[in-house]
């Protein structure tokens, strides 16, 4: 199940029922386990704990057959699909892709057909990634707030950030002291001494926290997007953006200080 959206989770029940009906039609089969990864992308197997557990169980000889509806439910990465089915084959375990009726122990054309379907599944993941990025660009232009909205000086109310006057005074103090020549260490120590609270309610301030406040353009009414980016849609590993991709800078709808 590729997202944790409510509609997808409810659809999971239908998927389970689909497999149950197949098994009922084969009274000589015995269900060993169900391996379900909810809300995790299929572009890489590394974060799919149930998939990895399935591979361990296969190596231990717990079953002889894996049933999956289609290639995109098994993996959306060509390399993973071929590599993992070959590993399963070495364990004597077959994979049956029911929609395409592909049996991986079929030496005639099983892997050829699997390669074609895996290529299509990976291409669909690429298109999905492109659609997500296009949707994000529209959100950027509309000044949508991403993340938890946990920014010192603001409270998140619905989708908006409203000034928290008590915290705003702390932000103004930080900027005022810095402009008066005080360093981040001095400001952090002074706020700690006063037992002022950070955005997370802590009273222990660090110079690094002060630096982040001073460098945050959000307080001037500006939102900067793409501070990090995902270079490979298959790996889904975010990296800090040091100019590899263009950042998006827009005027926010929130009240600046």
Short mmCIF file of C-alpha atoms in Angstrom, two decimals:
data_model
loop_
_atom_site.label_atom_id
_atom_site.label_comp_id
_atom_site.label_asym_id
_atom_site.label_seq_id
_atom_site.Cartn_x
_atom_site.Cartn_y
_atom_site.Cartn_z
CA UNK A 1 0.00 0.00 0.00
CA UNK A 2 1.87 3.04 -1.26
CA UNK A 3 0.25 5.72 0.89
CA UNK A 4 -1.38 5.93 4.31
CA UNK A 5 -4.36 7.72 2.83
CA UNK A 6 -7.63 6.51 4.32
CA UNK A 7 -8.93 5.34 0.95
CA UNK A 8 -5.79 3.27 0.38
CA UNK A 9 -5.95 1.66 3.81
CA UNK A 10 -9.60 0.69 3.30
CA UNK A 11 -8.60 -0.71 -0.09
CA UNK A 12 -6.12 -2.92 1.76
CA UNK A 13 -9.01 -4.94 3.14
CA UNK A 14 -10.16 -5.60 -0.42
CA UNK A 15 -6.66 -6.69 -1.38
CA UNK A 16 -6.50 -9.17 1.50
CA UNK A 17 -9.89 -10.55 0.50
CA UNK A 18 -8.64 -10.94 -3.08
CA UNK A 19 -5.80 -13.21 -1.93
CA UNK A 20 -8.02 -15.11 0.49
CA UNK A 21 -10.37 -16.03 -2.36
CA UNK A 22 -7.46 -17.31 -4.45
CA UNK A 23 -6.24 -19.49 -1.59
CA UNK A 24 -9.74 -20.87 -1.01
CA UNK A 25 -9.76 -22.10 -4.61
CA UNK A 26 -6.64 -24.15 -3.85
CA UNK A 27 -7.48 -26.43 -0.90
CA UNK A 28 -4.06 -28.09 -1.17
CA UNK A 29 -2.35 -24.75 -0.37
CA UNK A 30 -1.63 -23.59 3.17
CA UNK A 31 -1.33 -19.89 4.01
CA UNK A 32 1.92 -19.29 5.92
CA UNK A 33 1.81 -15.54 6.43
CA UNK A 34 0.79 -12.20 4.96
CA UNK A 35 3.52 -9.65 4.32
CA UNK A 36 2.01 -6.17 4.23
CA UNK A 37 3.85 -2.85 4.12
CA UNK A 38 1.47 0.05 4.74
CA UNK A 39 2.25 3.63 3.75
CA UNK A 40 5.69 2.85 2.32
CA UNK A 41 6.80 3.55 -1.23
CA UNK A 42 7.53 0.53 -3.41
CA UNK A 43 10.40 2.19 -5.27
CA UNK A 44 12.91 0.63 -2.87
CA UNK A 45 12.74 -2.47 -0.68
CA UNK A 46 15.13 -1.09 1.95
CA UNK A 47 12.43 0.50 4.12
CA UNK A 48 9.85 -2.27 3.61
CA UNK A 49 10.21 -4.29 6.79
CA UNK A 50 7.56 -6.86 5.87
CA UNK A 51 9.18 -7.46 2.48
CA UNK A 52 12.58 -7.99 4.12
CA UNK A 53 10.97 -10.34 6.64
CA UNK A 54 9.43 -12.28 3.75
CA UNK A 55 12.86 -12.73 2.18
CA UNK A 56 14.26 -14.01 5.49
CA UNK A 57 11.38 -16.46 5.85
CA UNK A 58 11.92 -17.65 2.29
CA UNK A 59 15.58 -18.32 3.05
CA UNK A 60 14.48 -20.29 6.12
CA UNK A 61 12.28 -22.45 3.90
CA UNK A 62 8.95 -21.44 5.47
CA UNK A 63 7.07 -21.42 2.15
CA UNK A 64 7.33 -22.41 -1.51
CA UNK A 65 5.18 -19.79 -3.23
CA UNK A 66 4.64 -16.03 -3.02
CA UNK A 67 1.40 -14.69 -4.45
CA UNK A 68 1.20 -11.04 -5.47
CA UNK A 69 -1.36 -9.33 -7.65
CA UNK A 70 0.95 -7.38 -9.93
CA UNK A 71 4.57 -6.41 -10.35
CA UNK A 72 4.06 -2.89 -8.95
CA UNK A 73 2.89 -4.44 -5.64
CA UNK A 74 6.07 -6.51 -5.44
CA UNK A 75 8.50 -3.70 -6.35
CA UNK A 76 8.60 -0.62 -8.58
CA UNK A 77 12.29 -0.88 -9.20
CA UNK A 78 13.49 -3.02 -12.11
CA UNK A 79 16.69 -4.06 -10.35
CA UNK A 80 14.88 -5.00 -7.11
CA UNK A 81 12.21 -6.96 -8.97
CA UNK A 82 14.65 -9.12 -10.94
CA UNK A 83 17.20 -9.43 -8.15
CA UNK A 84 14.71 -10.47 -5.47
CA UNK A 85 12.82 -12.92 -7.66
CA UNK A 86 16.14 -14.53 -8.60
CA UNK A 87 17.09 -14.80 -4.93
CA UNK A 88 13.74 -16.41 -4.20
CA UNK A 89 14.29 -18.80 -7.08
CA UNK A 90 17.64 -19.82 -5.55
CA UNK A 91 15.68 -20.69 -2.38
CA UNK A 92 13.28 -22.78 -4.46
CA UNK A 93 10.50 -20.23 -4.00
CA UNK A 94 8.29 -19.20 -6.91
CA UNK A 95 6.47 -15.87 -7.29
CA UNK A 96 3.10 -15.82 -9.02
CA UNK A 97 1.95 -12.45 -10.36
CA UNK A 98 -1.73 -13.18 -10.71
CA UNK A 99 -2.85 -10.29 -12.95
CA UNK A 100 -0.23 -11.05 -15.60
CA UNK A 101 -0.12 -14.80 -14.84
CA UNK A 102 3.67 -14.69 -14.57
CA UNK A 103 5.33 -17.61 -12.79
CA UNK A 104 8.97 -16.87 -12.07
CA UNK A 105 10.13 -20.50 -12.29
CA UNK A 106 8.94 -20.57 -15.90
CA UNK A 107 12.24 -20.56 -17.78
CA UNK A 108 10.57 -20.04 -21.17
CA UNK A 109 9.39 -16.44 -20.87
CA UNK A 110 8.68 -15.76 -17.18
CA UNK A 111 11.63 -13.44 -16.58
CA UNK A 112 11.27 -11.74 -19.97
CA UNK A 113 7.65 -10.83 -19.25
CA UNK A 114 8.58 -9.88 -15.70
CA UNK A 115 11.29 -7.51 -16.99
CA UNK A 116 8.78 -5.79 -19.26
CA UNK A 117 6.21 -5.36 -16.48
CA UNK A 118 8.88 -4.17 -14.02
CA UNK A 119 9.99 -1.55 -16.54
CA UNK A 120 6.41 -0.31 -16.85
CA UNK A 121 6.01 -0.24 -13.05
CA UNK A 122 9.21 1.77 -12.60
CA UNK A 123 8.17 4.19 -15.33
CA UNK A 124 4.85 4.72 -13.58
CA UNK A 125 6.74 5.57 -10.38
CA UNK A 126 8.75 8.13 -12.33
CA UNK A 127 5.56 9.69 -13.68
CA UNK A 128 4.09 9.77 -10.18
CA UNK A 129 7.22 11.55 -8.93
CA UNK A 130 6.88 14.11 -11.71
CA UNK A 131 3.21 14.69 -10.87
CA UNK A 132 4.05 15.17 -7.19
CA UNK A 133 6.73 17.73 -8.07
CA UNK A 134 4.29 19.60 -10.32
CA UNK A 135 1.75 19.66 -7.49
CA UNK A 136 4.41 20.89 -5.08
CA UNK A 137 5.28 23.78 -7.40
CA UNK A 138 1.66 24.95 -7.29
CA UNK A 139 1.74 24.70 -3.49
CA UNK A 140 4.97 26.70 -3.43
CA UNK A 141 3.44 29.46 -5.51
CA UNK A 142 0.46 29.57 -3.13
CA UNK A 143 2.74 29.86 -0.10
CA UNK A 144 1.61 26.60 1.48
CA UNK A 145 3.34 25.86 4.80
CA UNK A 146 5.06 22.47 4.81
CA UNK A 147 6.04 20.45 7.86
CA UNK A 148 4.71 20.86 11.40
CA UNK A 149 4.77 24.65 11.29
CA UNK A 150 6.73 24.62 14.55
CA UNK A 151 8.39 28.04 14.15
CA UNK A 152 9.31 30.20 17.11
CA UNK A 153 6.96 33.18 17.18
CA UNK A 154 4.03 31.49 15.44
CA UNK A 155 1.17 29.12 16.23
CA UNK A 156 -0.25 26.90 13.52
CA UNK A 157 -4.01 27.39 13.28
CA UNK A 158 -5.44 25.15 10.59
CA UNK A 159 -3.23 25.73 7.55
CA UNK A 160 -2.17 29.22 8.66
CA UNK A 161 0.55 30.50 10.98
CA UNK A 162 -0.61 33.15 13.45
CA UNK A 163 1.79 35.32 15.47
CA UNK A 164 2.29 34.17 19.05
CA UNK A 165 3.01 37.49 20.78
CA UNK A 166 4.83 35.95 23.75
CA UNK A 167 7.22 34.07 21.49
CA UNK A 168 7.42 37.00 19.06
CA UNK A 169 8.96 39.12 21.83
CA UNK A 170 11.72 36.51 22.17
CA UNK A 171 12.41 36.64 18.42
CA UNK A 172 12.57 40.44 18.51
CA UNK A 173 14.92 40.24 21.49
CA UNK A 174 17.24 37.90 19.58
CA UNK A 175 17.43 40.22 16.58
CA UNK A 176 17.77 43.35 18.73
CA UNK A 177 20.61 41.92 20.80
CA UNK A 178 22.39 40.63 17.69
CA UNK A 179 22.15 44.06 16.02
CA UNK A 180 23.57 45.58 19.21
CA UNK A 181 26.67 43.45 18.80
CA UNK A 182 25.85 40.52 21.09
CA UNK A 183 26.92 37.07 19.91
CA UNK A 184 24.84 33.92 19.69
CA UNK A 185 26.47 32.45 22.82
CA UNK A 186 25.58 35.51 24.90
CA UNK A 187 21.98 35.57 23.60
CA UNK A 188 21.53 31.83 24.23
CA UNK A 189 22.87 32.12 27.78
CA UNK A 190 20.68 35.13 28.51
CA UNK A 191 17.50 33.39 27.31
CA UNK A 192 18.43 30.29 29.31
CA UNK A 193 18.96 32.48 32.40
CA UNK A 194 15.53 34.05 31.89
CA UNK A 195 14.00 30.56 31.43
CA UNK A 196 12.42 31.68 28.18
CA UNK A 197 10.83 28.84 26.24
CA UNK A 198 11.79 27.64 22.77
CA UNK A 199 9.16 26.68 20.19
CA UNK A 200 9.16 23.17 21.69
CA UNK A 201 8.82 24.40 25.28
CA UNK A 202 12.44 23.90 26.35
CA UNK A 203 14.28 26.45 28.47
CA UNK A 204 17.82 25.46 27.48
CA UNK A 205 18.91 27.60 24.53
CA UNK A 206 21.89 26.85 22.29
CA UNK A 207 23.93 29.15 20.00
CA UNK A 208 22.94 26.93 17.06
CA UNK A 209 19.24 27.54 17.77
CA UNK A 210 19.87 31.31 17.87
CA UNK A 211 21.74 31.10 14.56
CA UNK A 212 18.80 29.30 12.92
CA UNK A 213 16.43 32.04 14.08
CA UNK A 214 18.73 34.76 12.73
CA UNK A 215 19.12 33.01 9.36
CA UNK A 216 15.44 32.21 8.91
CA UNK A 217 13.97 34.44 6.15
CA UNK A 218 10.48 33.46 7.31
CA UNK A 219 10.53 36.34 9.82
CA UNK A 220 10.85 38.85 6.98
CA UNK A 221 7.78 37.41 5.25
CA UNK A 222 9.68 35.17 2.84
CA UNK A 223 9.31 31.41 2.40
CA UNK A 224 12.17 29.40 0.90
CA UNK A 225 11.31 26.00 -0.56
CA UNK A 226 13.61 23.17 -1.64
CA UNK A 227 16.09 23.56 1.18
CA UNK A 228 16.46 19.84 0.63
CA UNK A 229 15.62 17.68 -2.38
CA UNK A 230 15.40 14.05 -3.49
CA UNK A 231 17.92 13.41 -6.30
CA UNK A 232 16.74 9.86 -7.07
CA UNK A 233 13.03 8.97 -7.06
CA UNK A 234 13.97 5.32 -6.62
CA UNK A 235 16.10 5.79 -3.52
CA UNK A 236 13.88 8.50 -1.96
CA UNK A 237 16.79 9.80 0.13
CA UNK A 238 16.62 13.57 0.76
CA UNK A 239 19.79 15.66 0.52
CA UNK A 240 20.52 19.21 1.62
CA UNK A 241 20.30 21.57 -1.32
CA UNK A 242 23.55 23.49 -1.79
CA UNK A 243 22.60 24.79 -5.22
CA UNK A 244 22.11 21.49 -7.03
CA UNK A 245 18.51 22.45 -7.78
CA UNK A 246 16.96 25.90 -7.89
CA UNK A 247 15.32 27.02 -4.67
CA UNK A 248 11.86 28.54 -4.82
CA UNK A 249 11.44 31.82 -2.93
CA UNK A 250 7.99 33.37 -2.50
CA UNK A 251 6.29 35.99 -0.38
CA UNK A 252 4.34 34.23 2.35
CA UNK A 253 0.83 35.00 3.53
CA UNK A 254 1.91 35.10 7.17
CA UNK A 255 2.55 38.28 9.16
CA UNK A 256 6.27 39.18 9.20
CA UNK A 257 8.02 40.63 12.26
#
